[in-house]
């Protein structure tokens, strides 16, 4: 591996992540050795390492693969010597600030404290489906600017469902419409970093002034500051000051405010006083829509790419964890196909993605099975788990026990406990009964097939 390789990778990254991101995050990084599928990157600080890993990790892996350095993952090493230990943090701050400066109109009281926006994360590239339509609509409303209608907007949901994407999209849109607005986006982690730096450098006054002078503040992954008391306190004051001035605030978290552990009650309740919307796990249609959208964009760049029918459907069906993994899988397929110059077939996909496919095999829970079965037979969940023994309830109960045995790794006694503390022999009897019925009752066989597919989707 040579300097050249990394130079080429950096060039490609510059095109993909944009000049600002490049200058701030990619330029300071050096490629070390690549051994056992791990490519080591040297970075000036942990903070930069984390940021690069989180935001550009997949992209770097793809570009490395395209340059003939296939690696499965990246390792980051903080390299004090080559950057000069004493000045490293200052250099980082300076870089981050210069990026922030171009991010939005700098003015009034100094440079904005935000992080650069990813140019891929726009409303235009956000695919809307049932699971995310509310969050999308709320984000759109905030991006319209004008009168503040709900404050704060709190977006929550599992990883890779589009929270960060929506926040950046709001940022881009506001900048486009009203370049004079001071829009600041940063992760809670960066907020804390800035807070700690300000404490260290005795710059608390300017820190406070700076954050209180923004028009729109977006803080990503707020759960990060749970349990970090000093940062929480400062966050709370900034937050209140901005709310009082009727400035728009957008916050994201991995769960609803009430469920964030280690977060002060008063903060939780303030977080809830605006609009709280969640991004639901993706469904098949949304995943397929996202894949089609990405392929279209990609094919504009690489018109020679051929994808066999059924490959996207296969991916949408099998990779149901999150959109980031789905995108990563697609990128890997693209990279591989362009390396070996082959059409992307189902076989290629299965080979090339076997690890991802294995990891995302869905783990169904007994609770999900019970809910789906109750829904399917149109009975109450409490009846399904309760003592009633009439056929219309008892049969679905047995079906649910059968599915629990088939689709989960739970033992019979464990399953019994999940069904209103029933004995394991009752479960065994139920499972056997359904096995018999399935063989001669087409209706039951159909029901089970349908339920199984719904649960595994
Ligand atoms: P989160 O912040 O919720 O963990 P991100 O916003 O980082 O998730 O999304 C992960 C990846 O999936 C990003 O590359 C993003 O562009 C993509 N993504 C998520 N949801 C969508 C969507 N509805 N349409 C297009 N891309 C999406
Ligand atoms: Mg995020």
GROMACS .gro file of C-alpha atoms and ligand atoms in nm:
model
  485
    1UNK     CA    1   0.000   0.000   0.000
    2UNK     CA    2   0.137   0.338  -0.088
    3UNK     CA    3   0.081   0.703  -0.016
    4UNK     CA    4  -0.069   0.709  -0.364
    5UNK     CA    5  -0.350   0.474  -0.271
    6UNK     CA    6  -0.455   0.692   0.019
    7UNK     CA    7  -0.419   0.999  -0.200
    8UNK     CA    8  -0.659   0.847  -0.450
    9UNK     CA    9  -0.900   0.746  -0.177
   10UNK     CA   10  -0.887   1.098  -0.035
   11UNK     CA   11  -0.958   1.248  -0.376
   12UNK     CA   12  -1.260   1.024  -0.419
   13UNK     CA   13  -1.380   1.107  -0.069
   14UNK     CA   14  -1.345   1.476  -0.140
   15UNK     CA   15  -1.582   1.439  -0.432
   16UNK     CA   16  -1.830   1.242  -0.226
   17UNK     CA   17  -1.832   1.420   0.107
   18UNK     CA   18  -1.775   1.775  -0.017
   19UNK     CA   19  -1.497   2.023   0.033
   20UNK     CA   20  -1.595   2.129   0.386
   21UNK     CA   21  -1.625   1.784   0.528
   22UNK     CA   22  -1.307   1.689   0.351
   23UNK     CA   23  -1.102   1.971   0.497
   24UNK     CA   24  -1.230   1.921   0.847
   25UNK     CA   25  -1.236   1.548   0.879
   26UNK     CA   26  -1.063   1.360   0.601
   27UNK     CA   27  -0.755   1.565   0.528
   28UNK     CA   28  -0.601   1.518   0.876
   29UNK     CA   29  -0.634   1.140   0.849
   30UNK     CA   30  -0.345   0.915   0.739
   31UNK     CA   31  -0.365   0.555   0.632
   32UNK     CA   32  -0.142   0.317   0.827
   33UNK     CA   33  -0.110  -0.051   0.764
   34UNK     CA   34  -0.380  -0.294   0.656
   35UNK     CA   35  -0.364  -0.633   0.817
   36UNK     CA   36  -0.614  -0.915   0.877
   37UNK     CA   37  -0.888  -0.718   0.711
   38UNK     CA   38  -0.837  -0.418   0.940
   39UNK     CA   39  -0.720  -0.090   0.793
   40UNK     CA   40  -0.560   0.138   1.050
   41UNK     CA   41  -0.615   0.510   1.018
   42UNK     CA   42  -0.406   0.762   1.208
   43UNK     CA   43  -0.593   1.059   1.346
   44UNK     CA   44  -0.487   1.360   1.553
   45UNK     CA   45  -0.755   1.316   1.823
   46UNK     CA   46  -1.006   1.064   1.946
   47UNK     CA   47  -1.280   1.304   1.863
   48UNK     CA   48  -1.185   1.320   1.496
   49UNK     CA   49  -1.145   0.943   1.493
   50UNK     CA   50  -1.495   0.889   1.632
   51UNK     CA   51  -1.646   1.139   1.399
   52UNK     CA   52  -1.477   0.996   1.090
   53UNK     CA   53  -1.564   0.644   1.192
   54UNK     CA   54  -1.927   0.726   1.248
   55UNK     CA   55  -1.985   0.949   0.949
   56UNK     CA   56  -1.744   0.840   0.682
   57UNK     CA   57  -1.648   0.487   0.787
   58UNK     CA   58  -1.854   0.304   0.527
   59UNK     CA   59  -1.756   0.544   0.255
   60UNK     CA   60  -1.385   0.499   0.337
   61UNK     CA   61  -1.420   0.120   0.332
   62UNK     CA   62  -1.588   0.139  -0.008
   63UNK     CA   63  -1.325   0.365  -0.151
   64UNK     CA   64  -1.047   0.149  -0.011
   65UNK     CA   65  -1.206  -0.154  -0.176
   66UNK     CA   66  -1.230   0.033  -0.503
   67UNK     CA   67  -0.859   0.115  -0.478
   68UNK     CA   68  -0.771  -0.249  -0.428
   69UNK     CA   69  -0.734  -0.242  -0.050
   70UNK     CA   70  -1.028  -0.446   0.072
   71UNK     CA   71  -1.075  -0.418   0.446
   72UNK     CA   72  -1.361  -0.534   0.664
   73UNK     CA   73  -1.327  -0.266   0.919
   74UNK     CA   74  -1.134   0.038   1.025
   75UNK     CA   75  -0.925   0.093   1.336
   76UNK     CA   76  -0.833   0.439   1.453
   77UNK     CA   77  -0.509   0.528   1.624
   78UNK     CA   78  -0.454   0.861   1.788
   79UNK     CA   79  -0.122   0.980   1.662
   80UNK     CA   80   0.010   1.262   1.873
   81UNK     CA   81   0.362   1.278   1.737
   82UNK     CA   82   0.308   1.340   1.371
   83UNK     CA   83   0.065   1.622   1.431
   84UNK     CA   84   0.238   1.786   1.723
   85UNK     CA   85   0.084   1.708   2.059
   86UNK     CA   86   0.059   2.059   2.193
   87UNK     CA   87  -0.123   2.215   1.904
   88UNK     CA   88  -0.347   1.927   1.801
   89UNK     CA   89  -0.664   2.032   1.977
   90UNK     CA   90  -0.626   2.388   1.868
   91UNK     CA   91  -0.575   2.276   1.512
   92UNK     CA   92  -0.888   2.067   1.532
   93UNK     CA   93  -1.091   2.348   1.678
   94UNK     CA   94  -0.962   2.581   1.411
   95UNK     CA   95  -1.055   2.338   1.138
   96UNK     CA   96  -1.398   2.271   1.277
   97UNK     CA   97  -1.457   2.640   1.311
   98UNK     CA   98  -1.349   2.717   0.958
   99UNK     CA   99  -1.595   2.457   0.837
  100UNK     CA  100  -1.866   2.600   1.055
  101UNK     CA  101  -1.797   2.943   0.919
  102UNK     CA  102  -1.880   2.844   0.565
  103UNK     CA  103  -2.169   2.631   0.684
  104UNK     CA  104  -2.396   2.925   0.733
  105UNK     CA  105  -2.372   3.295   0.731
  106UNK     CA  106  -2.128   3.379   1.002
  107UNK     CA  107  -2.186   3.712   1.152
  108UNK     CA  108  -2.312   3.883   1.461
  109UNK     CA  109  -2.111   3.747   1.750
  110UNK     CA  110  -1.848   3.531   1.593
  111UNK     CA  111  -1.820   3.195   1.430
  112UNK     CA  112  -2.101   2.944   1.452
  113UNK     CA  113  -2.030   2.644   1.670
  114UNK     CA  114  -2.191   2.380   1.447
  115UNK     CA  115  -2.072   2.078   1.254
  116UNK     CA  116  -2.075   2.067   0.874
  117UNK     CA  117  -2.381   1.924   0.702
  118UNK     CA  118  -2.353   1.616   0.485
  119UNK     CA  119  -2.446   1.709   0.133
  120UNK     CA  120  -2.611   1.374   0.070
  121UNK     CA  121  -2.867   1.431   0.346
  122UNK     CA  122  -3.134   1.644   0.180
  123UNK     CA  123  -3.513   1.620   0.158
  124UNK     CA  124  -3.466   1.535  -0.205
  125UNK     CA  125  -3.279   1.215  -0.118
  126UNK     CA  126  -3.509   1.119   0.169
  127UNK     CA  127  -3.757   0.851   0.071
  128UNK     CA  128  -4.089   0.884   0.249
  129UNK     CA  129  -4.296   0.584   0.352
  130UNK     CA  130  -4.550   0.499   0.617
  131UNK     CA  131  -4.295   0.446   0.896
  132UNK     CA  132  -4.138   0.790   0.859
  133UNK     CA  133  -4.409   1.010   0.711
  134UNK     CA  134  -4.494   1.194   1.031
  135UNK     CA  135  -4.134   1.267   1.113
  136UNK     CA  136  -4.078   1.381   0.758
  137UNK     CA  137  -4.381   1.610   0.764
  138UNK     CA  138  -4.272   1.764   1.093
  139UNK     CA  139  -3.920   1.819   0.962
  140UNK     CA  140  -4.061   1.981   0.648
  141UNK     CA  141  -4.268   2.215   0.857
  142UNK     CA  142  -3.968   2.324   1.061
  143UNK     CA  143  -3.769   2.369   0.740
  144UNK     CA  144  -4.028   2.609   0.607
  145UNK     CA  145  -3.908   2.851   0.870
  146UNK     CA  146  -4.141   3.134   0.954
  147UNK     CA  147  -4.349   3.114   1.264
  148UNK     CA  148  -4.239   2.852   1.515
  149UNK     CA  149  -4.527   2.610   1.550
  150UNK     CA  150  -4.391   2.345   1.781
  151UNK     CA  151  -4.086   2.379   1.992
  152UNK     CA  152  -3.880   2.175   2.036
  153UNK     CA  153  -3.928   1.915   1.766
  154UNK     CA  154  -3.809   1.589   1.916
  155UNK     CA  155  -3.734   1.310   1.668
  156UNK     CA  156  -3.663   0.966   1.799
  157UNK     CA  157  -3.612   0.615   1.671
  158UNK     CA  158  -3.364   0.330   1.644
  159UNK     CA  159  -3.028   0.358   1.472
  160UNK     CA  160  -3.010   0.416   1.101
  161UNK     CA  161  -3.372   0.519   1.052
  162UNK     CA  162  -3.300   0.869   0.924
  163UNK     CA  163  -3.290   1.106   1.223
  164UNK     CA  164  -2.959   1.263   1.128
  165UNK     CA  165  -3.061   1.270   0.764
  166UNK     CA  166  -3.375   1.469   0.846
  167UNK     CA  167  -3.189   1.715   1.066
  168UNK     CA  168  -2.933   1.787   0.796
  169UNK     CA  169  -3.213   1.823   0.545
  170UNK     CA  170  -3.374   2.086   0.768
  171UNK     CA  171  -3.038   2.263   0.785
  172UNK     CA  172  -2.988   2.267   0.409
  173UNK     CA  173  -3.339   2.384   0.341
  174UNK     CA  174  -3.324   2.669   0.592
  175UNK     CA  175  -2.989   2.782   0.459
  176UNK     CA  176  -3.124   2.784   0.107
  177UNK     CA  177  -3.436   2.981   0.198
  178UNK     CA  178  -3.290   3.218   0.453
  179UNK     CA  179  -2.912   3.241   0.431
  180UNK     CA  180  -2.916   3.505   0.702
  181UNK     CA  181  -3.046   3.260   0.963
  182UNK     CA  182  -2.793   3.125   1.208
  183UNK     CA  183  -2.857   2.755   1.184
  184UNK     CA  184  -2.647   2.528   1.399
  185UNK     CA  185  -2.639   2.151   1.385
  186UNK     CA  186  -2.420   1.942   1.612
  187UNK     CA  187  -2.424   1.614   1.798
  188UNK     CA  188  -2.472   1.613   2.174
  189UNK     CA  189  -2.124   1.468   2.189
  190UNK     CA  190  -1.981   1.773   2.012
  191UNK     CA  191  -2.185   1.999   2.234
  192UNK     CA  192  -2.020   1.836   2.531
  193UNK     CA  193  -1.677   1.861   2.370
  194UNK     CA  194  -1.723   2.232   2.312
  195UNK     CA  195  -1.850   2.278   2.664
  196UNK     CA  196  -1.550   2.099   2.813
  197UNK     CA  197  -1.310   2.296   2.593
  198UNK     CA  198  -1.475   2.620   2.696
  199UNK     CA  199  -1.437   2.525   3.061
  200UNK     CA  200  -1.076   2.435   3.011
  201UNK     CA  201  -0.997   2.756   2.825
  202UNK     CA  202  -1.206   2.970   3.061
  203UNK     CA  203  -1.425   3.073   2.771
  204UNK     CA  204  -1.762   3.001   2.928
  205UNK     CA  205  -1.896   3.347   2.865
  206UNK     CA  206  -1.835   3.334   2.493
  207UNK     CA  207  -1.961   2.975   2.483
  208UNK     CA  208  -2.289   3.087   2.636
  209UNK     CA  209  -2.319   3.391   2.414
  210UNK     CA  210  -2.244   3.192   2.105
  211UNK     CA  211  -2.509   2.928   2.168
  212UNK     CA  212  -2.766   3.181   2.275
  213UNK     CA  213  -2.720   3.378   1.954
  214UNK     CA  214  -2.834   3.108   1.711
  215UNK     CA  215  -3.173   3.113   1.538
  216UNK     CA  216  -3.215   2.740   1.493
  217UNK     CA  217  -3.035   2.487   1.712
  218UNK     CA  218  -3.029   2.118   1.625
  219UNK     CA  219  -2.874   1.868   1.865
  220UNK     CA  220  -2.837   1.511   1.748
  221UNK     CA  221  -2.833   1.201   1.971
  222UNK     CA  222  -2.920   1.381   2.292
  223UNK     CA  223  -2.912   1.053   2.487
  224UNK     CA  224  -2.535   1.096   2.482
  225UNK     CA  225  -2.543   1.361   2.752
  226UNK     CA  226  -2.765   1.156   2.983
  227UNK     CA  227  -2.572   1.100   3.302
  228UNK     CA  228  -2.319   1.374   3.219
  229UNK     CA  229  -2.432   1.625   3.475
  230UNK     CA  230  -2.233   1.937   3.393
  231UNK     CA  231  -2.314   1.914   3.024
  232UNK     CA  232  -2.681   1.846   3.094
  233UNK     CA  233  -2.700   2.150   3.312
  234UNK     CA  234  -2.547   2.374   3.046
  235UNK     CA  235  -2.762   2.219   2.778
  236UNK     CA  236  -3.071   2.287   2.984
  237UNK     CA  237  -2.984   2.655   3.022
  238UNK     CA  238  -2.903   2.703   2.655
  239UNK     CA  239  -3.220   2.519   2.565
  240UNK     CA  240  -3.437   2.733   2.791
  241UNK     CA  241  -3.278   3.055   2.678
  242UNK     CA  242  -3.351   2.972   2.316
  243UNK     CA  243  -3.706   2.853   2.387
  244UNK     CA  244  -3.774   3.176   2.573
  245UNK     CA  245  -3.664   3.374   2.271
  246UNK     CA  246  -3.885   3.159   2.052
  247UNK     CA  247  -3.598   3.017   1.853
  248UNK     CA  248  -3.655   2.683   1.685
  249UNK     CA  249  -3.494   2.380   1.846
  250UNK     CA  250  -3.472   2.032   1.697
  251UNK     CA  251  -3.348   1.741   1.904
  252UNK     CA  252  -3.300   1.375   1.823
  253UNK     CA  253  -3.263   1.079   2.051
  254UNK     CA  254  -3.263   0.703   2.032
  255UNK     CA  255  -3.579   0.682   2.244
  256UNK     CA  256  -3.865   0.895   2.372
  257UNK     CA  257  -3.771   1.163   2.627
  258UNK     CA  258  -3.946   0.980   2.913
  259UNK     CA  259  -3.740   0.670   2.845
  260UNK     CA  260  -3.396   0.830   2.850
  261UNK     CA  261  -3.222   0.704   3.161
  262UNK     CA  262  -2.996   0.937   3.352
  263UNK     CA  263  -3.170   1.246   3.213
  264UNK     CA  264  -3.300   1.495   3.463
  265UNK     CA  265  -3.676   1.509   3.498
  266UNK     CA  266  -3.701   1.880   3.428
  267UNK     CA  267  -3.510   1.831   3.102
  268UNK     CA  268  -3.728   1.539   3.002
  269UNK     CA  269  -4.040   1.737   3.057
  270UNK     CA  270  -3.910   2.032   2.860
  271UNK     CA  271  -3.812   1.803   2.576
  272UNK     CA  272  -4.169   1.683   2.564
  273UNK     CA  273  -4.334   2.017   2.556
  274UNK     CA  274  -4.315   2.056   2.180
  275UNK     CA  275  -4.384   1.786   1.926
  276UNK     CA  276  -4.246   1.437   1.983
  277UNK     CA  277  -4.248   1.209   1.678
  278UNK     CA  278  -4.091   0.872   1.624
  279UNK     CA  279  -3.942   0.708   1.320
  280UNK     CA  280  -4.079   0.355   1.308
  281UNK     CA  281  -3.873   0.061   1.192
  282UNK     CA  282  -3.876   0.040   0.813
  283UNK     CA  283  -4.123  -0.180   0.629
  284UNK     CA  284  -4.059  -0.372   0.311
  285UNK     CA  285  -4.202  -0.107   0.078
  286UNK     CA  286  -3.992   0.170   0.227
  287UNK     CA  287  -3.677  -0.039   0.207
  288UNK     CA  288  -3.744  -0.123  -0.155
  289UNK     CA  289  -3.817   0.242  -0.232
  290UNK     CA  290  -3.489   0.349  -0.073
  291UNK     CA  291  -3.295   0.087  -0.270
  292UNK     CA  292  -3.451   0.196  -0.598
  293UNK     CA  293  -3.371   0.556  -0.522
  294UNK     CA  294  -3.008   0.482  -0.439
  295UNK     CA  295  -2.964   0.266  -0.748
  296UNK     CA  296  -3.102   0.539  -0.967
  297UNK     CA  297  -2.860   0.792  -0.824
  298UNK     CA  298  -2.573   0.552  -0.856
  299UNK     CA  299  -2.657   0.457  -1.213
  300UNK     CA  300  -2.629   0.819  -1.316
  301UNK     CA  301  -2.262   0.795  -1.223
  302UNK     CA  302  -2.203   0.444  -1.349
  303UNK     CA  303  -2.435   0.380  -1.642
  304UNK     CA  304  -2.278   0.040  -1.717
  305UNK     CA  305  -2.407  -0.111  -1.398
  306UNK     CA  306  -2.654  -0.396  -1.446
  307UNK     CA  307  -2.864  -0.537  -1.166
  308UNK     CA  308  -3.054  -0.860  -1.215
  309UNK     CA  309  -3.426  -0.853  -1.148
  310UNK     CA  310  -3.515  -0.958  -0.799
  311UNK     CA  311  -3.191  -0.854  -0.632
  312UNK     CA  312  -3.334  -0.539  -0.477
  313UNK     CA  313  -3.645  -0.722  -0.361
  314UNK     CA  314  -3.422  -0.985  -0.206
  315UNK     CA  315  -3.222  -0.721  -0.018
  316UNK     CA  316  -3.533  -0.535   0.097
  317UNK     CA  317  -3.674  -0.858   0.226
  318UNK     CA  318  -3.366  -0.989   0.400
  319UNK     CA  319  -3.199  -0.680   0.541
  320UNK     CA  320  -3.459  -0.536   0.770
  321UNK     CA  321  -3.245  -0.399   1.052
  322UNK     CA  322  -3.175  -0.042   0.945
  323UNK     CA  323  -3.123   0.177   0.644
  324UNK     CA  324  -2.754   0.228   0.709
  325UNK     CA  325  -2.689  -0.146   0.684
  326UNK     CA  326  -2.907  -0.163   0.375
  327UNK     CA  327  -2.711   0.117   0.209
  328UNK     CA  328  -2.382  -0.037   0.314
  329UNK     CA  329  -2.485  -0.365   0.153
  330UNK     CA  330  -2.574  -0.192  -0.171
  331UNK     CA  331  -2.248   0.004  -0.174
  332UNK     CA  332  -2.051  -0.312  -0.122
  333UNK     CA  333  -2.233  -0.476  -0.413
  334UNK     CA  334  -2.158  -0.177  -0.634
  335UNK     CA  335  -1.794  -0.176  -0.533
  336UNK     CA  336  -1.760  -0.546  -0.593
  337UNK     CA  337  -1.939  -0.545  -0.925
  338UNK     CA  338  -1.730  -0.258  -1.055
  339UNK     CA  339  -1.410  -0.428  -0.942
  340UNK     CA  340  -1.479  -0.753  -1.117
  341UNK     CA  341  -1.687  -0.599  -1.394
  342UNK     CA  342  -1.984  -0.824  -1.342
  343UNK     CA  343  -2.356  -0.791  -1.344
  344UNK     CA  344  -2.506  -0.790  -0.996
  345UNK     CA  345  -2.690  -1.118  -0.971
  346UNK     CA  346  -2.871  -1.282  -0.686
  347UNK     CA  347  -2.582  -1.528  -0.649
  348UNK     CA  348  -2.331  -1.247  -0.632
  349UNK     CA  349  -2.542  -1.071  -0.370
  350UNK     CA  350  -2.571  -1.384  -0.159
  351UNK     CA  351  -2.196  -1.449  -0.176
  352UNK     CA  352  -2.077  -1.100  -0.131
  353UNK     CA  353  -2.317  -1.016   0.155
  354UNK     CA  354  -2.328  -1.343   0.343
  355UNK     CA  355  -2.205  -1.184   0.667
  356UNK     CA  356  -2.463  -0.904   0.658
  357UNK     CA  357  -2.739  -1.145   0.565
  358UNK     CA  358  -2.652  -1.375   0.852
  359UNK     CA  359  -2.633  -1.090   1.100
  360UNK     CA  360  -2.967  -0.947   1.002
  361UNK     CA  361  -3.163  -1.269   1.019
  362UNK     CA  362  -3.452  -1.146   1.223
  363UNK     CA  363  -3.490  -1.252   1.582
  364UNK     CA  364  -3.859  -1.279   1.651
  365UNK     CA  365  -3.979  -1.242   2.010
  366UNK     CA  366  -4.259  -1.429   2.183
  367UNK     CA  367  -4.433  -1.096   2.248
  368UNK     CA  368  -4.436  -1.013   1.877
  369UNK     CA  369  -4.577  -1.353   1.797
  370UNK     CA  370  -4.854  -1.310   2.053
  371UNK     CA  371  -4.943  -0.967   1.921
  372UNK     CA  372  -4.951  -1.078   1.559
  373UNK     CA  373  -5.155  -1.387   1.636
  374UNK     CA  374  -5.410  -1.194   1.839
  375UNK     CA  375  -5.438  -0.943   1.558
  376UNK     CA  376  -5.471  -1.213   1.295
  377UNK     CA  377  -5.755  -1.391   1.478
  378UNK     CA  378  -5.905  -1.068   1.592
  379UNK     CA  379  -5.903  -1.149   1.961
  380UNK     CA  380  -5.770  -0.956   2.256
  381UNK     CA  381  -5.413  -1.006   2.366
  382UNK     CA  382  -5.534  -1.036   2.725
  383UNK     CA  383  -5.763  -1.321   2.621
  384UNK     CA  384  -5.483  -1.493   2.435
  385UNK     CA  385  -5.274  -1.490   2.753
  386UNK     CA  386  -5.565  -1.535   2.994
  387UNK     CA  387  -5.745  -1.841   3.127
  388UNK     CA  388  -6.036  -1.872   2.877
  389UNK     CA  389  -6.060  -2.215   2.721
  390UNK     CA  390  -6.322  -2.169   2.449
  391UNK     CA  391  -6.204  -2.287   2.108
  392UNK     CA  392  -6.195  -1.941   1.941
  393UNK     CA  393  -5.938  -1.836   2.198
  394UNK     CA  394  -5.763  -2.162   2.278
  395UNK     CA  395  -5.680  -2.248   1.917
  396UNK     CA  396  -5.504  -1.917   1.842
  397UNK     CA  397  -5.322  -1.959   2.173
  398UNK     CA  398  -5.190  -2.295   2.055
  399UNK     CA  399  -5.093  -2.146   1.721
  400UNK     CA  400  -4.896  -1.877   1.905
  401UNK     CA  401  -4.724  -2.140   2.121
  402UNK     CA  402  -4.638  -2.340   1.812
  403UNK     CA  403  -4.489  -2.035   1.640
  404UNK     CA  404  -4.297  -1.942   1.955
  405UNK     CA  405  -4.144  -2.287   1.958
  406UNK     CA  406  -4.063  -2.271   1.586
  407UNK     CA  407  -3.935  -1.916   1.552
  408UNK     CA  408  -3.760  -1.845   1.881
  409UNK     CA  409  -3.495  -2.027   2.081
  410UNK     CA  410  -3.706  -2.019   2.398
  411UNK     CA  411  -3.757  -2.345   2.589
  412UNK     CA  412  -4.102  -2.488   2.661
  413UNK     CA  413  -4.104  -2.372   3.027
  414UNK     CA  414  -3.998  -2.023   2.916
  415UNK     CA  415  -4.273  -2.010   2.657
  416UNK     CA  416  -4.521  -2.131   2.920
  417UNK     CA  417  -4.424  -1.842   3.146
  418UNK     CA  418  -4.485  -1.594   2.863
  419UNK     CA  419  -4.837  -1.734   2.825
  420UNK     CA  420  -4.977  -1.639   3.164
  421UNK     CA  421  -4.753  -1.871   3.364
  422UNK     CA  422  -4.873  -2.193   3.203
  423UNK     CA  423  -4.700  -2.522   3.260
  424UNK     CA  424  -4.454  -2.653   2.999
  425UNK     CA  425  -4.669  -2.962   2.943
  426UNK     CA  426  -4.952  -2.734   2.832
  427UNK     CA  427  -4.719  -2.576   2.578
  428UNK     CA  428  -4.602  -2.915   2.458
  429UNK     CA  429  -4.958  -3.029   2.416
  430UNK     CA  430  -5.044  -2.714   2.221
  431UNK     CA  431  -4.747  -2.749   1.989
  432UNK     CA  432  -4.831  -3.114   1.916
  433UNK     CA  433  -5.194  -3.034   1.855
  434UNK     CA  434  -5.105  -2.773   1.591
  435UNK     CA  435  -4.856  -3.006   1.423
  436UNK     CA  436  -5.137  -3.262   1.384
  437UNK     CA  437  -5.392  -3.007   1.265
  438UNK     CA  438  -5.154  -2.849   1.017
  439UNK     CA  439  -5.124  -3.177   0.833
  440UNK     CA  440  -5.496  -3.209   0.768
  441UNK     CA  441  -5.648  -2.864   0.805
  442UNK     CA  442  -5.556  -2.638   0.513
  443UNK     CA  443  -5.694  -2.330   0.690
  444UNK     CA  444  -5.464  -2.373   0.986
  445UNK     CA  445  -5.169  -2.445   0.757
  446UNK     CA  446  -5.242  -2.124   0.565
  447UNK     CA  447  -5.278  -1.919   0.880
  448UNK     CA  448  -4.944  -2.038   1.005
  449UNK     CA  449  -4.767  -1.974   0.679
  450UNK     CA  450  -4.912  -1.623   0.664
  451UNK     CA  451  -4.817  -1.545   1.022
  452UNK     CA  452  -4.471  -1.685   0.981
  453UNK     CA  453  -4.410  -1.466   0.680
  454UNK     CA  454  -4.545  -1.157   0.851
  455UNK     CA  455  -4.325  -1.222   1.152
  456UNK     CA  456  -4.013  -1.281   0.949
  457UNK     CA  457  -4.062  -0.986   0.717
  458LIG     P1  458  -3.000   0.781   1.238
  458LIG     O1  459  -2.945   0.918   1.260
  458LIG     O2  460  -3.145   0.770   1.268
  458LIG     O3  461  -2.921   0.674   1.306
  458LIG     P2  462  -2.925   0.835   0.966
  458LIG     O4  463  -3.001   0.957   0.942
  458LIG     O5  464  -2.777   0.849   0.988
  458LIG     O6  465  -2.989   0.749   1.083
  458LIG     O7  466  -2.950   0.736   0.843
  458LIG     C1  467  -2.863   0.626   0.814
  458LIG     C2  468  -2.843   0.617   0.665
  458LIG     O8  469  -2.964   0.576   0.604
  458LIG     C3  470  -2.806   0.750   0.602
  458LIG     O9  471  -2.713   0.729   0.501
  458LIG     C4  472  -2.937   0.800   0.545
  458LIG    O10  473  -2.917   0.878   0.431
  458LIG     C5  474  -3.008   0.672   0.511
  458LIG     N1  475  -3.155   0.684   0.523
  458LIG     C6  476  -3.229   0.666   0.634
  458LIG     N2  477  -3.360   0.683   0.608
  458LIG     C7  478  -3.368   0.713   0.477
  458LIG     C8  479  -3.478   0.743   0.389
  458LIG     N3  480  -3.605   0.744   0.431
  458LIG     N4  481  -3.449   0.770   0.259
  458LIG     C9  482  -3.321   0.768   0.215
  458LIG     N5  483  -3.216   0.740   0.292
  458LIG    C10  484  -3.237   0.714   0.422
  459LIG    MG1  485  -2.785   0.978   1.371
   0.00000   0.00000   0.00000
